[in-house]
Every structure is written in structure tokens, then in C-alpha cells.
Amino acid sequence: MADNVRVNTESVSEPSSLTSALLARLREAIRASGGWLPFDRFMAMALYEPGLGYYANQNPKFGQMPAGVAGQGSDFVTAPELSPLFGHTLARQVAQALAATGTDEVWEFGAGTGALALQVLDALMAMGRAPRRYTIVDLSGSLRERQRATLASHAAVVHWADALPEVLEGVVLGNEVLDAMPVQLLQRVGGQDHGVWNERGVVEAPDGRLIWADRSTALRPPLDIEGPHDYLTEIHPQAEAFIKTLADRLRRGAAFFIDYGFPEGEYYHPQRHMGTLICHRAHQSDDDPLADVGEKDITAHVNFTGIALAAQGAGMSVLGYTSQGRFLINCGLLDVAKDAGARENAMLGKLVNEHEMGELFKVIGLAPAGSETGWDPIGFTAGDRTHRL
């Protein structure tokens, strides 16, 4: 173990439910890294280690009910699983963007069960705007199989890819994708004036448990955080690098990302001293990513200012930024839902109400610089908050 590592021996315990194979690989990675594994690498393995990580294993993940309820076994629900109105409404923005940019392909990252793709494709076909191709980029083999079954009716246009091509043209979608990208954890011990910043990582205790350990670092959050207190937070180099790669490849088209998060000033507010990292399992949340590794989701909220700056630094323009509720209403959700029944109307409320998903979730639109002129995305026609980023 490195000499400058400070171990927190009180942080976590390791229950017997953890898979021995994933634990073995994590311990190997820790040893290969000199005894200390930065959290972003831990998070990447916990979520994406082939065959073992949360998104790479066969366990069910998406659904409205927890394991053992109504025959479902799921950990969380996303907007497309709540209501098809979500994808049917988003499709209106997709149709406008396809027409405005003169493209005919949709790319979706992290398509989950395939529910969003099905909703968007069904709606686009009903509008007479079916794309030539709908490409899904998803690293999970088990989720791909579920997507194939869900999208069997659109088999002629749906394709899968492991990575972006060198040149990309079309409309890009990502619903709850950025929050699942590994983050680095930074811990300030002490206050603004004399505090010491550490990067948080994972080590192996003598008894084999995985526990927290901090080491000194030159890394800092993008804002100087006021206050005399200790402060734990995240930075997002992988999500920002993803946006830069997308900017490099997307020559014509637009991109829309929907996720929970904040602009930078809210993200690094002095009162948010415990960060935003959270885990989901069986529709319950906890703040202990070292427990039940591989058996639960690990996410962090998105710093949308960082996403916007990464895009602009790589030559993209911000089309708009607003809440999910405002975006869906702008895109005509109320019109789409005019014939919906009582249950669908209840789900509609979850999508747009401020105390549900409507305010916590945000939408950001991006486009290659120069291609954003000549059209105004309907999703941002009212309530655009780009000036708050």
C-alpha cells in the first residue's frame, strides 16, 4: 500500500452475497495498482466487468416493482418503463432534429430494455418519419438480448454497435447514460482556507474486505467550495471525455441527453457536502458502493455545466438546457396524452411534476458548431436554462 494512503477502517463490511469471482478480480486489480484502486476504476469494474459487473451480468435491473413483487425482479425504473408517453413525446423532438439536420439515423446509448427505442420508433413510424437505421450502443450482452426481443417488430432498422464510428451523422439519444459513467471521488478534510484534498479509493483489508482509503491529490472540483467543513464530492472526467469523443465524431445532427443532475453552482453547493453518489437495489437506495458489488447500481448525478463546457471545448454548441418536465411539455406531451387513461395520466404526473422526475431530471441538447443555426429545437422553446449553466 502506498505510504501516503489514509485508510478508513470503519467504512464498510463485505456481506456474503458478493460474487466471489468479481471480488477476486477486484482484489487482483487492487494488488496490480500497488494496493490502492481509485474509485473510478472500482466503479467501472463493479458496473461493467465482463460477465460479472452490474450491467454485464444476467440479473434483472429495470422494472416498476422490486424483486419478488408481481413476478418482477428489478432495482429501479426509468422514464420509458413508467410510460410510453415519454418516448412518444421525445420522438417529436427526434423527428424535428432529423428533418432540420437532414439526417436519417438515430443512435441511442445505453438502451436498457429497449423500451425507449420501441416507443421512439413506433411514434416516428406513425408520423411517417421512420429512420433508415436505429443503432444502439450497449456493452451489456444480456441487455442486448432483451432489446432484440423488445424490438423484434423493428428488426429491419435496428442495429447494434460496440463503439462509435469515425464519422457519425444523425440524432443521438442518451437517457440515464451519463450518470452511470465512472466518477472520481474527492474528499476535502478541513475548510476552504486550510483544508487538504484527497482522492478516495479502495484497498483490501487484511481480512480480505474492501474498504475505503484516501490519498493526497492535486485534483480539485471546478469550483472553490466555501465553508469550514469536510466535503465529499465527485468529478466527471469520463463523462466529459465521452462528450468530447462524440463531438469529434458527430459531423451532422444533434444529441439529446436526459439525466438527473444540476448545473455546476448547485452541484458543488457548500451544503452538498456528502456528494451525490448513490446505489440502487430492489427499488431501495443506499450510499455504500462497496457492499453487494455487482448486485446493485452505482450512479452519480450529472454536472451539466461540465458537460456543456466539454462540448463547447470540442467544437459543439449547446442547443438548450431545461428540466425534463418543461422539455416534455414543450414537445407536446399534453397533446400526445390527450386520449390516455387514468393510469397513464398518473404516470404522466411522475414524468413532469417537480417533486417527481420533472425537476430533478434535466435535458441538454448539443450539436456540431454551425449546424445549430436555422432551427430551434421544440424541447427548449420555453423555460430554457442555458444561461444557468
CSV table of C-alpha atoms in Angstrom, one decimal:
chain,number,residue,atom,x,y,z
A,1,MET,CA,0.0,0.0,0.0
A,2,ALA,CA,1.3,3.5,-0.9
A,3,ASP,CA,2.8,5.4,2.0
A,4,ASN,CA,0.5,8.5,1.6
A,5,VAL,CA,-2.7,6.5,1.8
A,6,ARG,CA,-5.0,7.2,4.7
A,7,VAL,CA,-7.3,4.2,5.4
A,8,ASN,CA,-10.8,4.4,6.8
A,9,THR,CA,-11.2,1.1,8.6
A,10,GLU,CA,-14.7,1.9,9.7
A,11,SER,CA,-16.3,2.4,6.3
A,12,VAL,CA,-17.8,-0.8,5.1
A,13,SER,CA,-18.3,-4.5,5.6
A,14,GLU,CA,-18.5,-7.2,3.0
A,15,PRO,CA,-21.6,-9.4,3.0
A,16,SER,CA,-21.5,-12.9,1.8
A,17,SER,CA,-23.8,-12.2,-1.1
A,18,LEU,CA,-20.9,-10.7,-3.1
A,19,THR,CA,-19.9,-12.8,-6.0
A,20,SER,CA,-16.5,-14.5,-5.4
A,21,ALA,CA,-15.4,-14.1,-9.0
A,22,LEU,CA,-15.9,-10.3,-9.1
A,23,LEU,CA,-14.3,-9.9,-5.7
A,24,ALA,CA,-11.3,-11.9,-6.9
A,25,ARG,CA,-10.9,-9.7,-9.9
A,26,LEU,CA,-11.2,-6.5,-7.8
A,27,ARG,CA,-8.5,-7.8,-5.4
A,28,GLU,CA,-6.2,-8.6,-8.3
A,29,ALA,CA,-6.8,-5.1,-9.7
A,30,ILE,CA,-6.0,-3.5,-6.3
A,31,ARG,CA,-2.8,-5.5,-6.0
A,32,ALA,CA,-1.7,-4.7,-9.5
A,33,SER,CA,-2.3,-1.0,-8.7
A,34,GLY,CA,0.1,-1.1,-5.8
A,35,GLY,CA,-2.6,-1.7,-3.2
A,36,TRP,CA,-4.9,1.2,-3.9
A,37,LEU,CA,-7.5,1.3,-6.6
A,38,PRO,CA,-9.0,4.8,-7.5
A,39,PHE,CA,-12.8,4.8,-7.2
A,40,ASP,CA,-13.5,5.4,-10.9
A,41,ARG,CA,-11.7,2.1,-11.7
A,42,PHE,CA,-13.5,0.3,-9.0
A,43,MET,CA,-16.8,1.7,-10.3
A,44,ALA,CA,-16.0,0.7,-13.8
A,45,MET,CA,-15.4,-2.9,-12.7
A,46,ALA,CA,-18.4,-3.0,-10.4
A,47,LEU,CA,-20.6,-2.0,-13.2
A,48,TYR,CA,-19.0,-3.3,-16.4
A,49,GLU,CA,-16.6,-6.1,-15.7
A,50,PRO,CA,-17.5,-8.7,-18.4
A,51,GLY,CA,-20.0,-11.2,-17.2
A,52,LEU,CA,-19.8,-10.0,-13.6
A,53,GLY,CA,-20.4,-6.3,-13.3
A,54,TYR,CA,-23.8,-5.0,-12.6
A,55,TYR,CA,-24.6,-4.1,-16.2
A,56,ALA,CA,-22.8,-7.1,-17.6
A,57,ASN,CA,-24.4,-9.9,-15.6
A,58,GLN,CA,-27.8,-11.6,-16.1
A,59,ASN,CA,-29.7,-10.2,-13.1
A,60,PRO,CA,-32.8,-8.2,-13.9
A,61,LYS,CA,-32.5,-4.4,-13.5
A,62,PHE,CA,-35.3,-2.4,-15.0
A,63,GLY,CA,-38.9,-2.5,-13.9
A,64,GLN,CA,-41.6,-0.9,-11.8
A,65,MET,CA,-41.6,-3.4,-9.0
A,66,PRO,CA,-38.8,-4.8,-6.8
A,67,ALA,CA,-37.8,-8.5,-6.7
A,68,GLY,CA,-40.5,-10.9,-5.7
A,69,VAL,CA,-43.3,-8.5,-6.4
A,70,ALA,CA,-45.8,-9.4,-9.2
A,71,GLY,CA,-43.2,-11.7,-10.7
A,72,GLN,CA,-40.7,-8.9,-11.4
A,73,GLY,CA,-37.2,-8.6,-10.2
A,74,SER,CA,-35.9,-5.1,-10.7
A,75,ASP,CA,-33.8,-2.5,-9.0
A,76,PHE,CA,-35.1,0.8,-10.4
A,77,VAL,CA,-37.4,2.3,-13.0
A,78,THR,CA,-36.6,4.7,-15.8
A,79,ALA,CA,-39.0,7.0,-17.6
A,80,PRO,CA,-39.6,4.7,-20.6
A,81,GLU,CA,-40.7,1.9,-18.2
A,82,LEU,CA,-43.0,4.3,-16.4
A,83,SER,CA,-44.9,5.3,-19.6
A,84,PRO,CA,-44.7,5.0,-23.3
A,85,LEU,CA,-45.8,8.7,-23.4
A,86,PHE,CA,-42.1,9.5,-22.6
A,87,GLY,CA,-40.7,8.0,-25.8
A,88,HIS,CA,-43.7,9.0,-27.9
A,89,THR,CA,-43.2,12.6,-26.9
A,90,LEU,CA,-39.4,12.5,-27.2
A,91,ALA,CA,-39.9,11.3,-30.8
A,92,ARG,CA,-41.4,14.6,-31.7
A,93,GLN,CA,-38.0,16.3,-30.9
A,94,VAL,CA,-36.2,13.5,-32.8
A,95,ALA,CA,-38.4,14.0,-35.8
A,96,GLN,CA,-37.7,17.7,-35.9
A,97,ALA,CA,-34.0,17.2,-35.4
A,98,LEU,CA,-33.8,14.6,-38.2
A,99,ALA,CA,-35.6,17.0,-40.6
A,100,ALA,CA,-33.6,20.1,-39.6
A,101,THR,CA,-30.2,18.4,-39.9
A,102,GLY,CA,-31.0,16.4,-43.0
A,103,THR,CA,-30.1,13.1,-41.4
A,104,ASP,CA,-31.8,9.7,-41.3
A,105,GLU,CA,-30.3,7.7,-38.5
A,106,VAL,CA,-30.8,7.6,-34.7
A,107,TRP,CA,-28.2,6.5,-32.3
A,108,GLU,CA,-29.1,5.5,-28.7
A,109,PHE,CA,-26.5,4.9,-25.9
A,110,GLY,CA,-27.4,2.5,-23.1
A,111,ALA,CA,-30.8,1.4,-24.4
A,112,GLY,CA,-31.7,-0.6,-21.3
A,113,THR,CA,-34.7,-2.9,-22.0
A,114,GLY,CA,-35.2,-1.3,-25.5
A,115,ALA,CA,-38.4,0.4,-24.3
A,116,LEU,CA,-37.3,3.9,-25.3
A,117,ALA,CA,-36.2,2.7,-28.7
A,118,LEU,CA,-39.5,0.9,-29.3
A,119,GLN,CA,-41.5,4.0,-28.2
A,120,VAL,CA,-39.5,6.3,-30.4
A,121,LEU,CA,-39.6,4.1,-33.4
A,122,ASP,CA,-43.3,3.4,-33.1
A,123,ALA,CA,-44.0,7.2,-32.9
A,124,LEU,CA,-41.7,8.0,-35.8
A,125,MET,CA,-43.4,5.4,-38.0
A,126,ALA,CA,-46.8,6.8,-37.1
A,127,MET,CA,-45.5,10.3,-38.1
A,128,GLY,CA,-44.2,8.9,-41.4
A,129,ARG,CA,-40.6,9.8,-40.2
A,130,ALA,CA,-39.1,6.3,-39.7
A,131,PRO,CA,-35.3,6.5,-39.7
A,132,ARG,CA,-33.2,4.5,-42.2
A,133,ARG,CA,-31.4,3.0,-39.2
A,134,TYR,CA,-31.6,2.9,-35.4
A,135,THR,CA,-28.3,2.0,-33.9
A,136,ILE,CA,-27.9,1.0,-30.2
A,137,VAL,CA,-24.6,1.2,-28.5
A,138,ASP,CA,-24.7,-1.0,-25.4
A,139,LEU,CA,-21.9,-3.1,-23.8
A,140,SER,CA,-24.2,-5.4,-22.0
A,141,GLY,CA,-24.8,-8.8,-23.8
A,142,SER,CA,-27.7,-9.7,-21.6
A,143,LEU,CA,-29.4,-6.3,-22.2
A,144,ARG,CA,-28.8,-6.7,-25.9
A,145,GLU,CA,-30.8,-9.9,-26.0
A,146,ARG,CA,-33.7,-8.2,-24.1
A,147,GLN,CA,-33.5,-5.3,-26.6
A,148,ARG,CA,-33.7,-7.7,-29.5
A,149,ALA,CA,-36.8,-9.3,-28.1
A,150,THR,CA,-38.4,-5.9,-27.4
A,151,LEU,CA,-37.6,-4.5,-30.8
A,152,ALA,CA,-38.4,-7.6,-32.9
A,153,SER,CA,-41.1,-5.6,-34.8
A,154,HIS,CA,-38.4,-3.1,-35.9
A,155,ALA,CA,-35.7,-5.7,-36.7
A,156,ALA,CA,-35.2,-4.3,-40.2
A,157,VAL,CA,-33.9,-1.0,-39.0
A,158,VAL,CA,-32.4,-1.7,-35.5
A,159,HIS,CA,-28.7,-2.5,-35.3
A,160,TRP,CA,-26.1,-2.8,-32.5
A,161,ALA,CA,-22.6,-1.4,-32.2
A,162,ASP,CA,-19.9,-1.7,-29.6
A,163,ALA,CA,-18.4,1.7,-30.3
A,164,LEU,CA,-18.8,4.9,-32.3
A,165,PRO,CA,-17.8,5.0,-36.0
A,166,GLU,CA,-15.1,7.5,-37.0
A,167,VAL,CA,-17.8,9.7,-38.6
A,168,LEU,CA,-21.3,9.9,-37.3
A,169,GLU,CA,-24.4,11.6,-38.7
A,170,GLY,CA,-27.8,11.5,-37.1
A,171,VAL,CA,-29.7,12.2,-33.9
A,172,VAL,CA,-28.1,10.8,-30.7
A,173,LEU,CA,-30.1,9.9,-27.6
A,174,GLY,CA,-29.0,9.0,-24.1
A,175,ASN,CA,-31.4,8.5,-21.3
A,176,GLU,CA,-29.8,7.9,-17.9
A,177,VAL,CA,-26.4,7.2,-19.5
A,178,LEU,CA,-24.1,9.9,-18.2
A,179,ASP,CA,-24.9,9.1,-14.6
A,180,ALA,CA,-23.6,5.6,-15.0
A,181,MET,CA,-20.2,6.7,-16.2
A,182,PRO,CA,-17.5,6.2,-13.5
A,183,VAL,CA,-16.6,9.2,-11.4
A,184,GLN,CA,-13.6,10.1,-9.3
A,185,LEU,CA,-14.3,10.9,-5.6
A,186,LEU,CA,-12.6,13.8,-3.9
A,187,GLN,CA,-12.6,14.4,-0.1
A,188,ARG,CA,-11.7,17.7,1.5
A,189,VAL,CA,-10.6,17.4,5.1
A,190,GLY,CA,-11.0,20.7,6.8
A,191,GLY,CA,-12.3,24.0,5.5
A,192,GLN,CA,-11.9,26.2,2.4
A,193,ASP,CA,-8.8,28.0,3.6
A,194,HIS,CA,-6.6,25.3,5.0
A,195,GLY,CA,-8.3,22.0,4.0
A,196,VAL,CA,-6.5,19.2,2.4
A,197,TRP,CA,-7.9,17.4,-0.7
A,198,ASN,CA,-7.6,13.6,-1.1
A,199,GLU,CA,-8.8,11.2,-3.8
A,200,ARG,CA,-10.8,8.4,-2.4
A,201,GLY,CA,-10.0,4.8,-3.5
A,202,VAL,CA,-10.4,1.2,-2.4
A,203,VAL,CA,-8.0,-1.1,-0.7
A,204,GLU,CA,-8.0,-4.7,0.6
A,205,ALA,CA,-8.1,-5.1,4.3
A,206,PRO,CA,-6.1,-7.8,6.0
A,207,ASP,CA,-9.2,-9.9,6.4
A,208,GLY,CA,-10.0,-9.5,2.6
A,209,ARG,CA,-12.7,-6.9,2.9
A,210,LEU,CA,-12.8,-4.0,0.5
A,211,ILE,CA,-12.6,-0.7,2.4
A,212,TRP,CA,-12.1,3.0,1.7
A,213,ALA,CA,-8.7,4.7,1.6
A,214,ASP,CA,-7.8,8.3,0.7
A,215,ARG,CA,-4.6,9.6,-0.7
A,216,SER,CA,-3.4,13.2,-1.3
A,217,THR,CA,-4.1,14.6,-4.7
A,218,ALA,CA,-3.7,17.7,-6.9
A,219,LEU,CA,-7.2,17.2,-8.3
A,220,ARG,CA,-9.9,19.7,-7.4
A,221,PRO,CA,-13.5,20.3,-8.1
A,222,PRO,CA,-14.1,23.0,-10.7
A,223,LEU,CA,-15.4,25.4,-8.1
A,224,ASP,CA,-13.8,26.6,-4.8
A,225,ILE,CA,-16.3,25.4,-2.2
A,226,GLU,CA,-16.9,27.7,0.7
A,227,GLY,CA,-17.2,26.6,4.3
A,228,PRO,CA,-15.1,25.3,7.2
A,229,HIS,CA,-16.4,21.7,6.9
A,230,ASP,CA,-15.2,18.5,5.4
A,231,TYR,CA,-16.6,18.0,1.9
A,232,LEU,CA,-17.0,14.8,-0.3
A,233,THR,CA,-17.9,15.2,-4.0
A,234,GLU,CA,-17.3,13.8,-7.5
A,235,ILE,CA,-15.6,14.9,-10.7
A,236,HIS,CA,-16.6,13.5,-14.1
A,237,PRO,CA,-13.7,13.1,-16.4
A,238,GLN,CA,-15.1,10.0,-18.2
A,239,ALA,CA,-18.5,11.6,-19.0
A,240,GLU,CA,-16.7,14.7,-20.2
A,241,ALA,CA,-14.3,12.6,-22.3
A,242,PHE,CA,-17.3,10.8,-23.8
A,243,ILE,CA,-18.8,14.1,-24.9
A,244,LYS,CA,-15.5,15.2,-26.4
A,245,THR,CA,-15.3,12.0,-28.4
A,246,LEU,CA,-18.9,12.4,-29.6
A,247,ALA,CA,-18.1,15.9,-30.6
A,248,ASP,CA,-15.1,14.7,-32.6
A,249,ARG,CA,-17.3,12.1,-34.5
A,250,LEU,CA,-20.6,13.9,-34.9
A,251,ARG,CA,-20.3,15.8,-38.2
A,252,ARG,CA,-24.0,16.4,-38.8
A,253,GLY,CA,-27.0,16.0,-36.5
A,254,ALA,CA,-27.9,16.7,-32.8
A,255,ALA,CA,-27.6,15.0,-29.4
A,256,PHE,CA,-30.1,14.9,-26.5
A,257,PHE,CA,-29.1,13.6,-23.1
A,258,ILE,CA,-31.6,13.2,-20.3
A,259,ASP,CA,-30.4,12.6,-16.8
A,260,TYR,CA,-30.6,13.7,-13.2
A,261,GLY,CA,-28.2,16.4,-12.2
A,262,PHE,CA,-27.5,20.1,-11.7
A,263,PRO,CA,-25.6,23.0,-13.1
A,264,GLU,CA,-22.2,23.5,-11.5
A,265,GLY,CA,-23.2,26.1,-8.9
A,266,GLU,CA,-25.8,23.7,-7.5
A,267,TYR,CA,-23.7,20.6,-7.8
A,268,TYR,CA,-20.9,22.0,-5.7
A,269,HIS,CA,-23.0,23.9,-3.3
A,270,PRO,CA,-21.4,24.1,0.2
A,271,GLN,CA,-24.4,22.2,1.7
A,272,ARG,CA,-24.0,19.2,-0.7
A,273,HIS,CA,-21.1,18.0,1.5
A,274,MET,CA,-21.8,14.3,1.1
A,275,GLY,CA,-21.7,14.3,-2.7
A,276,THR,CA,-24.3,12.7,-4.9
A,277,LEU,CA,-23.1,9.1,-5.2
A,278,ILE,CA,-25.9,6.6,-4.7
A,279,CYS,CA,-26.7,3.0,-5.2
A,280,HIS,CA,-30.0,1.3,-6.2
A,281,ARG,CA,-31.2,-2.2,-5.5
A,282,ALA,CA,-34.7,-3.6,-5.3
A,283,HIS,CA,-36.1,0.0,-5.5
A,284,GLN,CA,-34.2,1.0,-2.4
A,285,SER,CA,-31.2,3.4,-2.3
A,286,ASP,CA,-28.1,3.4,-0.2
A,287,ASP,CA,-24.8,5.2,-0.1
A,288,ASP,CA,-22.5,2.2,0.2
A,289,PRO,CA,-21.0,1.2,-3.2
A,290,LEU,CA,-18.5,-1.3,-1.6
A,291,ALA,CA,-21.4,-3.5,-0.4
A,292,ASP,CA,-23.0,-6.1,-2.7
A,293,VAL,CA,-20.6,-5.2,-5.5
A,294,GLY,CA,-22.0,-6.3,-8.9
A,295,GLU,CA,-25.5,-6.7,-7.4
A,296,LYS,CA,-26.6,-3.1,-7.4
A,297,ASP,CA,-26.4,0.0,-9.5
A,298,ILE,CA,-23.9,2.8,-8.7
A,299,THR,CA,-24.5,6.3,-10.0
A,300,ALA,CA,-23.7,9.9,-9.5
A,301,HIS,CA,-25.7,13.0,-10.5
A,302,VAL,CA,-24.5,14.8,-13.7
A,303,ASN,CA,-22.7,18.1,-13.6
A,304,PHE,CA,-24.4,19.6,-16.7
A,305,THR,CA,-22.1,22.6,-16.7
A,306,GLY,CA,-19.1,20.3,-17.2
A,307,ILE,CA,-21.0,18.5,-20.0
A,308,ALA,CA,-21.7,21.8,-21.7
A,309,LEU,CA,-18.1,23.1,-21.4
A,310,ALA,CA,-16.7,19.8,-22.6
A,311,ALA,CA,-19.0,20.0,-25.7
A,312,GLN,CA,-18.1,23.6,-26.4
A,313,GLY,CA,-14.4,23.0,-25.9
A,314,ALA,CA,-14.6,20.2,-28.5
A,315,GLY,CA,-16.4,22.4,-31.1
A,316,MET,CA,-20.1,21.7,-30.3
A,317,SER,CA,-22.9,24.2,-29.5
A,318,VAL,CA,-25.5,23.9,-26.7
A,319,LEU,CA,-28.9,23.8,-28.3
A,320,GLY,CA,-30.7,24.2,-24.9
A,321,TYR,CA,-30.9,23.0,-21.3
A,322,THR,CA,-34.1,22.6,-19.3
A,323,SER,CA,-35.9,20.4,-16.9
A,324,GLN,CA,-37.4,17.1,-18.1
A,325,GLY,CA,-40.9,18.3,-17.3
A,326,ARG,CA,-40.6,21.5,-19.3
A,327,PHE,CA,-38.9,19.7,-22.2
A,328,LEU,CA,-41.7,17.1,-22.5
A,329,ILE,CA,-44.4,19.8,-22.3
A,330,ASN,CA,-42.7,21.8,-24.9
A,331,CYS,CA,-42.6,18.7,-27.1
A,332,GLY,CA,-46.3,18.3,-26.9
A,333,LEU,CA,-46.7,15.8,-24.1
A,334,LEU,CA,-50.2,17.0,-23.2
A,335,ASP,CA,-51.3,16.5,-26.8
A,336,VAL,CA,-49.7,13.1,-27.0
A,337,ALA,CA,-51.5,12.1,-23.8
A,338,LYS,CA,-55.0,13.6,-24.7
A,339,ASP,CA,-56.5,10.1,-25.1
A,340,ALA,CA,-54.6,8.5,-22.2
A,341,GLY,CA,-56.4,6.7,-19.4
A,342,ALA,CA,-56.2,7.3,-15.7
A,343,ARG,CA,-53.2,5.1,-15.2
A,344,GLU,CA,-51.2,6.8,-18.0
A,345,ASN,CA,-52.2,10.2,-16.6
A,346,ALA,CA,-50.8,9.2,-13.2
A,347,MET,CA,-47.5,8.2,-14.9
A,348,LEU,CA,-47.5,11.4,-16.8
A,349,GLY,CA,-47.5,13.2,-13.5
A,350,LYS,CA,-44.4,11.3,-12.4
A,351,LEU,CA,-42.6,12.4,-15.6
A,352,VAL,CA,-43.3,16.2,-15.2
A,353,ASN,CA,-44.1,17.0,-11.6
A,354,GLU,CA,-41.4,19.0,-9.8
A,355,HIS,CA,-41.4,16.7,-6.8
A,356,GLU,CA,-41.1,13.6,-9.1
A,357,MET,CA,-38.8,13.3,-12.1
A,358,GLY,CA,-39.9,16.6,-13.8
A,359,GLU,CA,-37.4,18.9,-12.0
A,360,LEU,CA,-34.6,16.6,-10.9
A,361,PHE,CA,-34.1,15.3,-14.4
A,362,LYS,CA,-32.7,17.7,-17.0
A,363,VAL,CA,-32.3,17.6,-20.8
A,364,ILE,CA,-29.4,19.1,-22.6
A,365,GLY,CA,-29.2,19.4,-26.4
A,366,LEU,CA,-25.9,19.6,-28.3
A,367,ALA,CA,-25.0,20.0,-32.0
A,368,PRO,CA,-21.9,20.4,-34.1
A,369,ALA,CA,-21.0,24.1,-34.3
A,370,GLY,CA,-22.6,25.8,-37.3
A,371,SER,CA,-25.3,23.1,-37.7
A,372,GLU,CA,-27.4,24.5,-34.9
A,373,THR,CA,-28.4,27.5,-37.0
A,374,GLY,CA,-31.7,27.7,-38.9
A,375,TRP,CA,-33.8,25.8,-36.4
A,376,ASP,CA,-35.0,26.0,-32.8
A,377,PRO,CA,-35.4,22.7,-31.0
A,378,ILE,CA,-39.0,22.4,-29.8
A,379,GLY,CA,-37.9,21.0,-26.5
A,380,PHE,CA,-36.3,24.2,-25.4
A,381,THR,CA,-38.8,26.8,-26.8
A,382,ALA,CA,-39.9,27.7,-23.2
A,383,GLY,CA,-38.0,27.6,-20.0
A,384,ASP,CA,-34.5,27.2,-21.5
A,385,ARG,CA,-32.0,27.4,-18.6
A,386,THR,CA,-28.8,27.5,-20.7
A,387,HIS,CA,-27.9,30.8,-19.0
A,388,ARG,CA,-27.7,29.0,-15.7
A,389,LEU,CA,-25.0,26.5,-16.7
